[in-house]
């Protein structure tokens, strides 16, 4: 079997896209048939969607990041057709369709709270703040599936250091757009809207925390959080808020949406931790999208460099 390696990923730019995608479709189809024949289980996670369309605009001048994993990258069509994006739908295959016409320009991001340079920034001004980097990260959802994605962006710290938080700011809160006219899921009370997430300031300043506006060499597709999201690879996926319109600096731990919704199940920290089970399932293993056998989940999703942020903390209590 042909395994796509990280260093090959931008081959999508040199191989004609139709060829490249057809080859992937064939491989996914073969894998699907084999796995389904073997068990008939987990089929939904293995299903290859019928269409694969790249989002469009290629991002120029992308630098490779030493923070990237060399693990095989998950096919684009899987990453863009299997999404958690409750503003559009609670079904994973629906955001790809329902977000197609979502307007991502003009787009402003409000910076406020305990910060010297309160302001409203145009998303394109944010994107130009620092050179774009490709960061190939493992992305582990709390539900037990994982993907490897070549995100594009730069460290969130690049933005934070330009807006000068005051010494009192100990947390950063991220708020997603509230626009039920465009986001049908927001007309239902499945979660409290808008979607809010938060990080402790030292977590937000860690070089791994990514301010993200692209993937696979191109703009972020709408269903993956365009035009701007964060990606926090050592935490469960729900910490990585999509479609951000506000970044608020505060001295209080933010109340994040999933914690409000089910406090016993989803904490504020939500570090990937195979030793702390979700109340309804084990977190010891995960299924990489498109793979049949489960693999062990790694502490901090394998990003050991963040361990010092939590030294002395009881991670069972601060789950
Ligand atoms: N951000 C918003 N605004 N709304 C959401 O429903 N879902 C979260 C996170 N960010 C979500 C969100 C969850 S549960 C996960 S696993 C990741 O987005 C999924 O990101 P992906 O679809 O790009 O893989």
mmCIF file of C-alpha atoms and ligand atoms in Angstrom:
data_model
loop_
_atom_site.group_PDB
_atom_site.id
_atom_site.type_symbol
_atom_site.label_atom_id
_atom_site.label_comp_id
_atom_site.label_asym_id
_atom_site.label_seq_id
_atom_site.Cartn_x
_atom_site.Cartn_y
_atom_site.Cartn_z
ATOM 1 C CA UNK A 1 0.000 0.000 0.000
ATOM 2 C CA UNK A 2 1.172 3.478 -0.866
ATOM 3 C CA UNK A 3 1.497 5.667 2.199
ATOM 4 C CA UNK A 4 1.515 9.392 1.644
ATOM 5 C CA UNK A 5 4.374 10.996 3.548
ATOM 6 C CA UNK A 6 4.391 14.524 4.910
ATOM 7 C CA UNK A 7 7.137 15.688 2.584
ATOM 8 C CA UNK A 8 5.048 14.650 -0.436
ATOM 9 C CA UNK A 9 2.003 16.617 0.436
ATOM 10 C CA UNK A 10 2.498 19.608 -1.790
ATOM 11 C CA UNK A 11 2.782 17.207 -4.708
ATOM 12 C CA UNK A 12 -0.831 18.233 -5.239
ATOM 13 C CA UNK A 13 0.653 21.351 -6.768
ATOM 14 C CA UNK A 14 2.794 19.564 -9.333
ATOM 15 C CA UNK A 15 0.559 16.605 -10.155
ATOM 16 C CA UNK A 16 -2.576 17.654 -12.023
ATOM 17 C CA UNK A 17 -5.301 17.739 -9.391
ATOM 18 C CA UNK A 18 -7.689 15.460 -11.224
ATOM 19 C CA UNK A 19 -5.048 12.714 -11.450
ATOM 20 C CA UNK A 20 -3.959 13.158 -7.870
ATOM 21 C CA UNK A 21 -7.499 13.010 -6.564
ATOM 22 C CA UNK A 22 -8.474 10.026 -8.687
ATOM 23 C CA UNK A 23 -5.506 8.090 -7.387
ATOM 24 C CA UNK A 24 -6.580 8.887 -3.824
ATOM 25 C CA UNK A 25 -10.160 7.925 -4.578
ATOM 26 C CA UNK A 26 -8.958 4.568 -5.916
ATOM 27 C CA UNK A 27 -6.812 3.934 -2.841
ATOM 28 C CA UNK A 28 -9.581 4.947 -0.472
ATOM 29 C CA UNK A 29 -12.029 2.736 -2.349
ATOM 30 C CA UNK A 30 -9.698 -0.250 -2.089
ATOM 31 C CA UNK A 31 -9.131 0.345 1.623
ATOM 32 C CA UNK A 32 -12.840 0.729 2.181
ATOM 33 C CA UNK A 33 -13.720 -2.489 0.390
ATOM 34 C CA UNK A 34 -11.086 -4.443 2.343
ATOM 35 C CA UNK A 35 -12.042 -3.071 5.715
ATOM 36 C CA UNK A 36 -15.748 -3.421 5.161
ATOM 37 C CA UNK A 37 -15.349 -7.008 4.003
ATOM 38 C CA UNK A 38 -13.296 -7.783 7.087
ATOM 39 C CA UNK A 39 -15.772 -6.496 9.640
ATOM 40 C CA UNK A 40 -18.608 -4.395 8.373
ATOM 41 C CA UNK A 41 -17.840 -2.142 11.329
ATOM 42 C CA UNK A 42 -16.680 1.483 11.455
ATOM 43 C CA UNK A 43 -17.902 1.861 7.901
ATOM 44 C CA UNK A 44 -19.054 5.427 8.291
ATOM 45 C CA UNK A 45 -15.552 6.582 9.160
ATOM 46 C CA UNK A 46 -14.157 4.833 6.113
ATOM 47 C CA UNK A 47 -16.634 5.955 3.504
ATOM 48 C CA UNK A 48 -15.003 7.899 0.687
ATOM 49 C CA UNK A 49 -17.165 10.874 -0.263
ATOM 50 C CA UNK A 50 -18.170 11.030 -3.903
ATOM 51 C CA UNK A 51 -16.749 14.440 -4.726
ATOM 52 C CA UNK A 52 -13.486 16.078 -3.839
ATOM 53 C CA UNK A 53 -13.093 19.720 -4.688
ATOM 54 C CA UNK A 54 -10.202 21.849 -3.513
ATOM 55 C CA UNK A 55 -11.177 25.140 -1.907
ATOM 56 C CA UNK A 56 -9.418 27.309 -4.430
ATOM 57 C CA UNK A 57 -6.829 29.925 -3.688
ATOM 58 C CA UNK A 58 -3.314 28.682 -3.406
ATOM 59 C CA UNK A 59 -1.283 30.332 -0.643
ATOM 60 C CA UNK A 60 2.116 31.589 -1.786
ATOM 61 C CA UNK A 61 5.437 31.555 0.034
ATOM 62 C CA UNK A 62 4.609 28.759 2.463
ATOM 63 C CA UNK A 63 7.519 27.807 4.691
ATOM 64 C CA UNK A 64 7.951 24.289 6.058
ATOM 65 C CA UNK A 65 7.897 24.074 9.824
ATOM 66 C CA UNK A 66 10.225 21.947 11.966
ATOM 67 C CA UNK A 67 7.190 21.432 14.219
ATOM 68 C CA UNK A 68 5.587 19.166 11.596
ATOM 69 C CA UNK A 69 5.125 15.449 12.071
ATOM 70 C CA UNK A 70 6.432 13.153 9.316
ATOM 71 C CA UNK A 71 3.435 10.835 9.664
ATOM 72 C CA UNK A 72 1.243 10.148 6.640
ATOM 73 C CA UNK A 73 -1.136 13.009 5.908
ATOM 74 C CA UNK A 74 -4.869 12.192 5.894
ATOM 75 C CA UNK A 75 -6.421 12.599 2.428
ATOM 76 C CA UNK A 76 -7.906 16.034 1.757
ATOM 77 C CA UNK A 77 -11.292 14.641 0.908
ATOM 78 C CA UNK A 78 -11.580 12.926 4.300
ATOM 79 C CA UNK A 79 -10.496 15.989 6.243
ATOM 80 C CA UNK A 80 -12.985 18.163 4.352
ATOM 81 C CA UNK A 81 -15.955 15.804 4.414
ATOM 82 C CA UNK A 82 -15.861 14.563 7.981
ATOM 83 C CA UNK A 83 -16.231 17.664 10.124
ATOM 84 C CA UNK A 84 -17.496 18.650 13.511
ATOM 85 C CA UNK A 85 -19.059 22.065 12.934
ATOM 86 C CA UNK A 86 -22.262 22.326 14.914
ATOM 87 C CA UNK A 87 -23.100 25.803 13.600
ATOM 88 C CA UNK A 88 -23.908 24.003 10.348
ATOM 89 C CA UNK A 89 -24.944 20.531 11.445
ATOM 90 C CA UNK A 90 -24.390 17.823 14.011
ATOM 91 C CA UNK A 91 -23.833 15.373 11.123
ATOM 92 C CA UNK A 92 -20.208 15.104 10.075
ATOM 93 C CA UNK A 93 -20.828 14.879 6.348
ATOM 94 C CA UNK A 94 -23.101 17.935 6.206
ATOM 95 C CA UNK A 95 -20.841 20.965 6.890
ATOM 96 C CA UNK A 96 -19.092 20.337 3.537
ATOM 97 C CA UNK A 97 -22.400 21.012 1.756
ATOM 98 C CA UNK A 98 -24.029 23.479 4.116
ATOM 99 C CA UNK A 99 -20.969 25.733 4.472
ATOM 100 C CA UNK A 100 -20.317 26.079 0.760
ATOM 101 C CA UNK A 101 -21.840 29.549 0.462
ATOM 102 C CA UNK A 102 -20.717 30.814 3.855
ATOM 103 C CA UNK A 103 -19.293 34.338 3.379
ATOM 104 C CA UNK A 104 -15.765 34.675 4.728
ATOM 105 C CA UNK A 105 -15.120 38.206 3.388
ATOM 106 C CA UNK A 106 -15.318 40.942 4.515
ATOM 107 C CA UNK A 107 -14.335 39.566 7.927
ATOM 108 C CA UNK A 108 -13.285 41.504 10.997
ATOM 109 C CA UNK A 109 -11.744 40.189 14.192
ATOM 110 C CA UNK A 110 -12.248 42.215 17.359
ATOM 111 C CA UNK A 111 -9.360 42.284 19.828
ATOM 112 C CA UNK A 112 -10.460 43.444 23.274
ATOM 113 C CA UNK A 113 -10.298 43.018 27.041
ATOM 114 C CA UNK A 114 -7.036 43.278 28.982
ATOM 115 C CA UNK A 115 -4.931 44.426 26.067
ATOM 116 C CA UNK A 116 -3.203 47.708 25.226
ATOM 117 C CA UNK A 117 -4.055 47.738 21.527
ATOM 118 C CA UNK A 118 -7.811 47.102 21.459
ATOM 119 C CA UNK A 119 -8.831 47.130 17.829
ATOM 120 C CA UNK A 120 -10.826 45.566 15.050
ATOM 121 C CA UNK A 121 -8.599 43.919 12.471
ATOM 122 C CA UNK A 122 -9.411 42.814 8.960
ATOM 123 C CA UNK A 123 -8.717 39.099 8.597
ATOM 124 C CA UNK A 124 -6.447 39.768 5.610
ATOM 125 C CA UNK A 125 -4.336 42.098 7.735
ATOM 126 C CA UNK A 126 -3.998 39.320 10.312
ATOM 127 C CA UNK A 127 -3.013 36.787 7.659
ATOM 128 C CA UNK A 128 -0.223 39.122 6.500
ATOM 129 C CA UNK A 129 1.220 39.619 9.995
ATOM 130 C CA UNK A 130 3.763 36.814 9.638
ATOM 131 C CA UNK A 131 4.974 34.412 6.921
ATOM 132 C CA UNK A 132 2.689 31.416 6.346
ATOM 133 C CA UNK A 133 4.038 28.106 7.582
ATOM 134 C CA UNK A 134 2.884 24.599 6.831
ATOM 135 C CA UNK A 135 2.423 22.740 10.132
ATOM 136 C CA UNK A 136 1.563 19.089 9.757
ATOM 137 C CA UNK A 137 -0.133 18.233 13.029
ATOM 138 C CA UNK A 138 -1.936 15.277 14.506
ATOM 139 C CA UNK A 139 -5.501 16.344 15.333
ATOM 140 C CA UNK A 140 -7.327 14.124 17.861
ATOM 141 C CA UNK A 141 -11.054 14.479 18.358
ATOM 142 C CA UNK A 142 -12.473 13.737 21.805
ATOM 143 C CA UNK A 143 -14.786 11.212 20.105
ATOM 144 C CA UNK A 144 -11.852 8.912 19.332
ATOM 145 C CA UNK A 145 -10.925 9.626 15.715
ATOM 146 C CA UNK A 146 -7.821 11.398 14.537
ATOM 147 C CA UNK A 147 -6.388 12.932 11.383
ATOM 148 C CA UNK A 148 -3.038 14.373 10.264
ATOM 149 C CA UNK A 149 -3.453 17.743 8.585
ATOM 150 C CA UNK A 150 -1.032 20.088 6.798
ATOM 151 C CA UNK A 151 -2.443 23.283 8.293
ATOM 152 C CA UNK A 152 -1.168 26.689 7.170
ATOM 153 C CA UNK A 153 -0.771 29.604 9.520
ATOM 154 C CA UNK A 154 1.672 30.931 12.070
ATOM 155 C CA UNK A 155 2.039 30.805 15.838
ATOM 156 C CA UNK A 156 -0.818 32.502 17.647
ATOM 157 C CA UNK A 157 1.881 34.225 19.730
ATOM 158 C CA UNK A 158 2.736 36.331 16.637
ATOM 159 C CA UNK A 159 -0.641 38.043 16.897
ATOM 160 C CA UNK A 160 -0.680 38.182 20.695
ATOM 161 C CA UNK A 161 2.681 39.903 20.943
ATOM 162 C CA UNK A 162 1.573 42.572 18.441
ATOM 163 C CA UNK A 163 -1.487 43.602 20.497
ATOM 164 C CA UNK A 164 0.264 43.857 23.879
ATOM 165 C CA UNK A 165 -1.891 42.096 26.484
ATOM 166 C CA UNK A 166 -1.558 43.720 29.909
ATOM 167 C CA UNK A 167 0.159 41.855 32.753
ATOM 168 C CA UNK A 168 -3.303 41.053 34.179
ATOM 169 C CA UNK A 169 -4.321 38.983 31.158
ATOM 170 C CA UNK A 170 -4.036 35.338 32.161
ATOM 171 C CA UNK A 171 -6.482 33.777 29.668
ATOM 172 C CA UNK A 172 -7.519 34.270 26.042
ATOM 173 C CA UNK A 173 -11.089 33.666 24.892
ATOM 174 C CA UNK A 174 -12.011 32.972 21.263
ATOM 175 C CA UNK A 175 -15.519 33.600 19.984
ATOM 176 C CA UNK A 176 -16.940 32.226 16.746
ATOM 177 C CA UNK A 177 -19.307 34.169 14.463
ATOM 178 C CA UNK A 178 -23.016 34.192 15.349
ATOM 179 C CA UNK A 179 -24.976 34.322 12.107
ATOM 180 C CA UNK A 180 -27.984 31.964 12.120
ATOM 181 C CA UNK A 181 -29.009 33.227 8.673
ATOM 182 C CA UNK A 182 -25.900 31.585 7.272
ATOM 183 C CA UNK A 183 -25.386 28.855 9.832
ATOM 184 C CA UNK A 184 -28.508 26.707 10.098
ATOM 185 C CA UNK A 185 -27.254 24.808 13.152
ATOM 186 C CA UNK A 186 -27.395 28.032 15.169
ATOM 187 C CA UNK A 187 -31.179 28.012 14.816
ATOM 188 C CA UNK A 188 -31.201 24.938 17.051
ATOM 189 C CA UNK A 189 -30.314 24.818 20.719
ATOM 190 C CA UNK A 190 -27.827 21.966 20.417
ATOM 191 C CA UNK A 191 -25.138 24.168 21.986
ATOM 192 C CA UNK A 192 -25.058 27.630 23.474
ATOM 193 C CA UNK A 193 -24.201 30.123 20.707
ATOM 194 C CA UNK A 194 -21.840 31.612 19.797
ATOM 195 C CA UNK A 195 -19.216 28.885 20.189
ATOM 196 C CA UNK A 196 -16.568 29.972 22.696
ATOM 197 C CA UNK A 197 -13.211 28.452 23.532
ATOM 198 C CA UNK A 198 -10.345 29.528 25.719
ATOM 199 C CA UNK A 199 -6.708 28.966 26.525
ATOM 200 C CA UNK A 200 -4.520 29.938 29.419
ATOM 201 C CA UNK A 201 -2.121 32.676 28.311
ATOM 202 C CA UNK A 202 0.969 30.450 28.480
ATOM 203 C CA UNK A 203 -0.828 27.836 26.365
ATOM 204 C CA UNK A 204 -1.784 30.465 23.805
ATOM 205 C CA UNK A 205 1.821 31.696 23.695
ATOM 206 C CA UNK A 206 3.264 28.223 23.165
ATOM 207 C CA UNK A 207 4.877 28.007 19.702
ATOM 208 C CA UNK A 208 2.721 24.963 18.804
ATOM 209 C CA UNK A 209 -0.563 26.916 19.152
ATOM 210 C CA UNK A 210 -1.415 27.857 15.597
ATOM 211 C CA UNK A 211 -3.455 30.700 14.144
ATOM 212 C CA UNK A 212 -4.658 28.975 11.019
ATOM 213 C CA UNK A 213 -6.024 30.184 7.681
ATOM 214 C CA UNK A 214 -5.147 27.415 5.261
ATOM 215 C CA UNK A 215 -4.596 23.716 4.678
ATOM 216 C CA UNK A 216 -3.114 21.533 1.918
ATOM 217 C CA UNK A 217 -1.446 24.560 0.303
ATOM 218 C CA UNK A 218 -4.680 26.524 -0.044
ATOM 219 C CA UNK A 219 -7.180 28.689 1.823
ATOM 220 C CA UNK A 220 -9.093 26.936 4.588
ATOM 221 C CA UNK A 221 -12.277 25.377 3.242
ATOM 222 C CA UNK A 222 -15.352 26.833 4.954
ATOM 223 C CA UNK A 223 -16.195 23.582 6.703
ATOM 224 C CA UNK A 224 -12.739 23.525 8.304
ATOM 225 C CA UNK A 225 -13.068 26.969 9.868
ATOM 226 C CA UNK A 226 -12.469 29.662 7.239
ATOM 227 C CA UNK A 227 -11.372 32.312 7.287
ATOM 228 C CA UNK A 228 -9.556 32.001 10.619
ATOM 229 C CA UNK A 229 -9.364 29.348 13.326
ATOM 230 C CA UNK A 230 -6.970 28.154 15.937
ATOM 231 C CA UNK A 231 -5.351 24.723 16.064
ATOM 232 C CA UNK A 232 -4.096 23.469 19.416
ATOM 233 C CA UNK A 233 -2.634 20.067 18.570
ATOM 234 C CA UNK A 234 -2.047 18.739 22.094
ATOM 235 C CA UNK A 235 -5.702 19.250 23.044
ATOM 236 C CA UNK A 236 -8.891 17.529 21.908
ATOM 237 C CA UNK A 237 -10.206 18.985 18.665
ATOM 238 C CA UNK A 238 -13.055 20.976 20.207
ATOM 239 C CA UNK A 239 -10.527 23.441 21.693
ATOM 240 C CA UNK A 240 -9.612 24.446 18.120
ATOM 241 C CA UNK A 241 -12.368 26.998 17.486
ATOM 242 C CA UNK A 242 -13.354 27.801 13.902
ATOM 243 C CA UNK A 243 -14.486 31.052 12.240
ATOM 244 C CA UNK A 244 -13.164 33.352 14.953
ATOM 245 C CA UNK A 245 -14.525 36.926 15.190
ATOM 246 C CA UNK A 246 -13.309 37.918 18.658
ATOM 247 C CA UNK A 247 -10.148 37.423 20.689
ATOM 248 C CA UNK A 248 -10.691 38.603 24.244
ATOM 249 C CA UNK A 249 -7.958 38.847 26.894
ATOM 250 C CA UNK A 250 -9.174 38.264 30.445
ATOM 251 C CA UNK A 251 -8.127 37.403 33.982
ATOM 252 C CA UNK A 252 -10.916 34.826 34.348
ATOM 253 C CA UNK A 253 -10.936 31.285 33.018
ATOM 254 C CA UNK A 254 -13.317 31.384 30.039
ATOM 255 C CA UNK A 255 -16.458 29.269 30.097
ATOM 256 C CA UNK A 256 -16.035 27.185 26.979
ATOM 257 C CA UNK A 257 -19.078 25.984 25.059
ATOM 258 C CA UNK A 258 -18.594 22.239 25.550
ATOM 259 C CA UNK A 259 -17.906 22.703 29.244
ATOM 260 C CA UNK A 260 -21.167 24.660 29.589
ATOM 261 C CA UNK A 261 -22.986 21.956 27.641
ATOM 262 C CA UNK A 262 -21.671 18.921 29.593
ATOM 263 C CA UNK A 263 -19.335 19.932 32.439
ATOM 264 C CA UNK A 264 -18.707 16.366 33.593
ATOM 265 C CA UNK A 265 -17.594 15.335 30.126
ATOM 266 C CA UNK A 266 -15.623 18.278 28.754
ATOM 267 C CA UNK A 267 -13.250 20.292 30.892
ATOM 268 C CA UNK A 268 -11.469 23.549 30.251
ATOM 269 C CA UNK A 269 -8.034 22.019 29.673
ATOM 270 C CA UNK A 270 -8.999 19.027 27.537
ATOM 271 C CA UNK A 271 -5.440 17.942 26.969
ATOM 272 C CA UNK A 272 -5.278 14.702 25.025
ATOM 273 C CA UNK A 273 -4.726 12.149 27.783
ATOM 274 C CA UNK A 274 -4.987 8.375 27.288
ATOM 275 C CA UNK A 275 -5.051 7.894 31.074
ATOM 276 C CA UNK A 276 -8.158 9.964 31.726
ATOM 277 C CA UNK A 277 -11.255 8.418 30.208
ATOM 278 C CA UNK A 278 -14.272 10.335 29.027
ATOM 279 C CA UNK A 279 -17.126 9.357 31.418
ATOM 280 C CA UNK A 280 -18.757 7.402 28.572
ATOM 281 C CA UNK A 281 -15.741 5.892 26.760
ATOM 282 C CA UNK A 282 -12.035 5.152 27.005
ATOM 283 C CA UNK A 283 -9.522 7.599 25.543
ATOM 284 C CA UNK A 284 -6.688 5.040 25.427
ATOM 285 C CA UNK A 285 -6.968 4.411 21.688
ATOM 286 C CA UNK A 286 -7.982 6.245 18.549
ATOM 287 C CA UNK A 287 -8.848 5.457 14.956
ATOM 288 C CA UNK A 288 -6.976 7.408 12.308
ATOM 289 C CA UNK A 289 -9.538 8.294 9.649
ATOM 290 C CA UNK A 290 -9.287 5.809 6.784
ATOM 291 C CA UNK A 291 -7.435 3.189 8.851
ATOM 292 C CA UNK A 292 -8.929 0.001 10.146
ATOM 293 C CA UNK A 293 -6.955 -0.835 13.286
ATOM 294 C CA UNK A 294 -6.949 1.517 16.243
ATOM 295 C CA UNK A 295 -3.662 2.940 17.525
ATOM 296 C CA UNK A 296 -2.701 3.968 21.067
ATOM 297 C CA UNK A 297 -3.393 7.594 21.923
ATOM 298 C CA UNK A 298 -0.326 9.471 23.119
ATOM 299 C CA UNK A 299 -0.136 11.789 26.127
ATOM 300 C CA UNK A 300 -0.574 15.378 24.901
ATOM 301 C CA UNK A 301 -1.219 13.778 21.497
ATOM 302 C CA UNK A 302 2.539 13.145 21.351
ATOM 303 C CA UNK A 303 3.457 16.817 21.833
ATOM 304 C CA UNK A 304 5.645 16.248 24.901
ATOM 305 C CA UNK A 305 7.104 19.738 24.642
ATOM 306 C CA UNK A 306 3.974 21.129 26.352
ATOM 307 C CA UNK A 307 4.286 18.909 29.467
ATOM 308 C CA UNK A 308 6.046 21.639 31.460
ATOM 309 C CA UNK A 309 2.963 23.880 31.113
ATOM 310 C CA UNK A 310 1.146 21.473 33.428
ATOM 311 C CA UNK A 311 3.832 20.438 35.883
ATOM 312 C CA UNK A 312 2.384 20.022 39.372
ATOM 313 C CA UNK A 313 -1.193 19.988 38.086
ATOM 314 C CA UNK A 314 -3.521 17.056 38.662
ATOM 315 C CA UNK A 315 -4.626 16.337 35.102
ATOM 316 C CA UNK A 316 -7.425 14.040 36.285
ATOM 317 C CA UNK A 317 -8.962 16.971 38.150
ATOM 318 C CA UNK A 318 -8.050 19.533 35.512
ATOM 319 C CA UNK A 319 -9.293 17.382 32.631
HETATM 320 N N1 LIG B 1 -15.512 25.336 16.069
HETATM 321 C C1 LIG B 1 -16.771 25.779 15.930
HETATM 322 N N2 LIG B 1 -16.965 27.098 15.747
HETATM 323 N N3 LIG B 1 -17.834 24.947 15.951
HETATM 324 C C2 LIG B 1 -17.693 23.603 16.153
HETATM 325 O O1 LIG B 1 -18.680 22.860 16.187
HETATM 326 N N4 LIG B 1 -16.109 21.763 16.535
HETATM 327 C C3 LIG B 1 -14.844 21.425 17.185
HETATM 328 C C4 LIG B 1 -13.669 22.197 16.572
HETATM 329 N N5 LIG B 1 -14.004 23.586 16.369
HETATM 330 C C5 LIG B 1 -16.368 23.102 16.315
HETATM 331 C C6 LIG B 1 -15.290 24.021 16.251
HETATM 332 C C7 LIG B 1 -14.550 20.002 17.164
HETATM 333 S S1 LIG B 1 -15.489 19.025 18.184
HETATM 334 C C8 LIG B 1 -13.549 19.475 16.408
HETATM 335 S S2 LIG B 1 -13.113 17.816 16.554
HETATM 336 C C9 LIG B 1 -12.817 20.290 15.426
HETATM 337 O O2 LIG B 1 -13.335 21.611 15.338
HETATM 338 C C10 LIG B 1 -12.919 19.648 14.065
HETATM 339 O O3 LIG B 1 -12.147 20.355 13.129
HETATM 340 P P1 LIG B 1 -12.121 19.871 11.622
HETATM 341 O O4 LIG B 1 -13.552 19.759 11.156
HETATM 342 O O5 LIG B 1 -11.349 20.885 10.830
HETATM 343 O O6 LIG B 1 -11.469 18.522 11.629
#
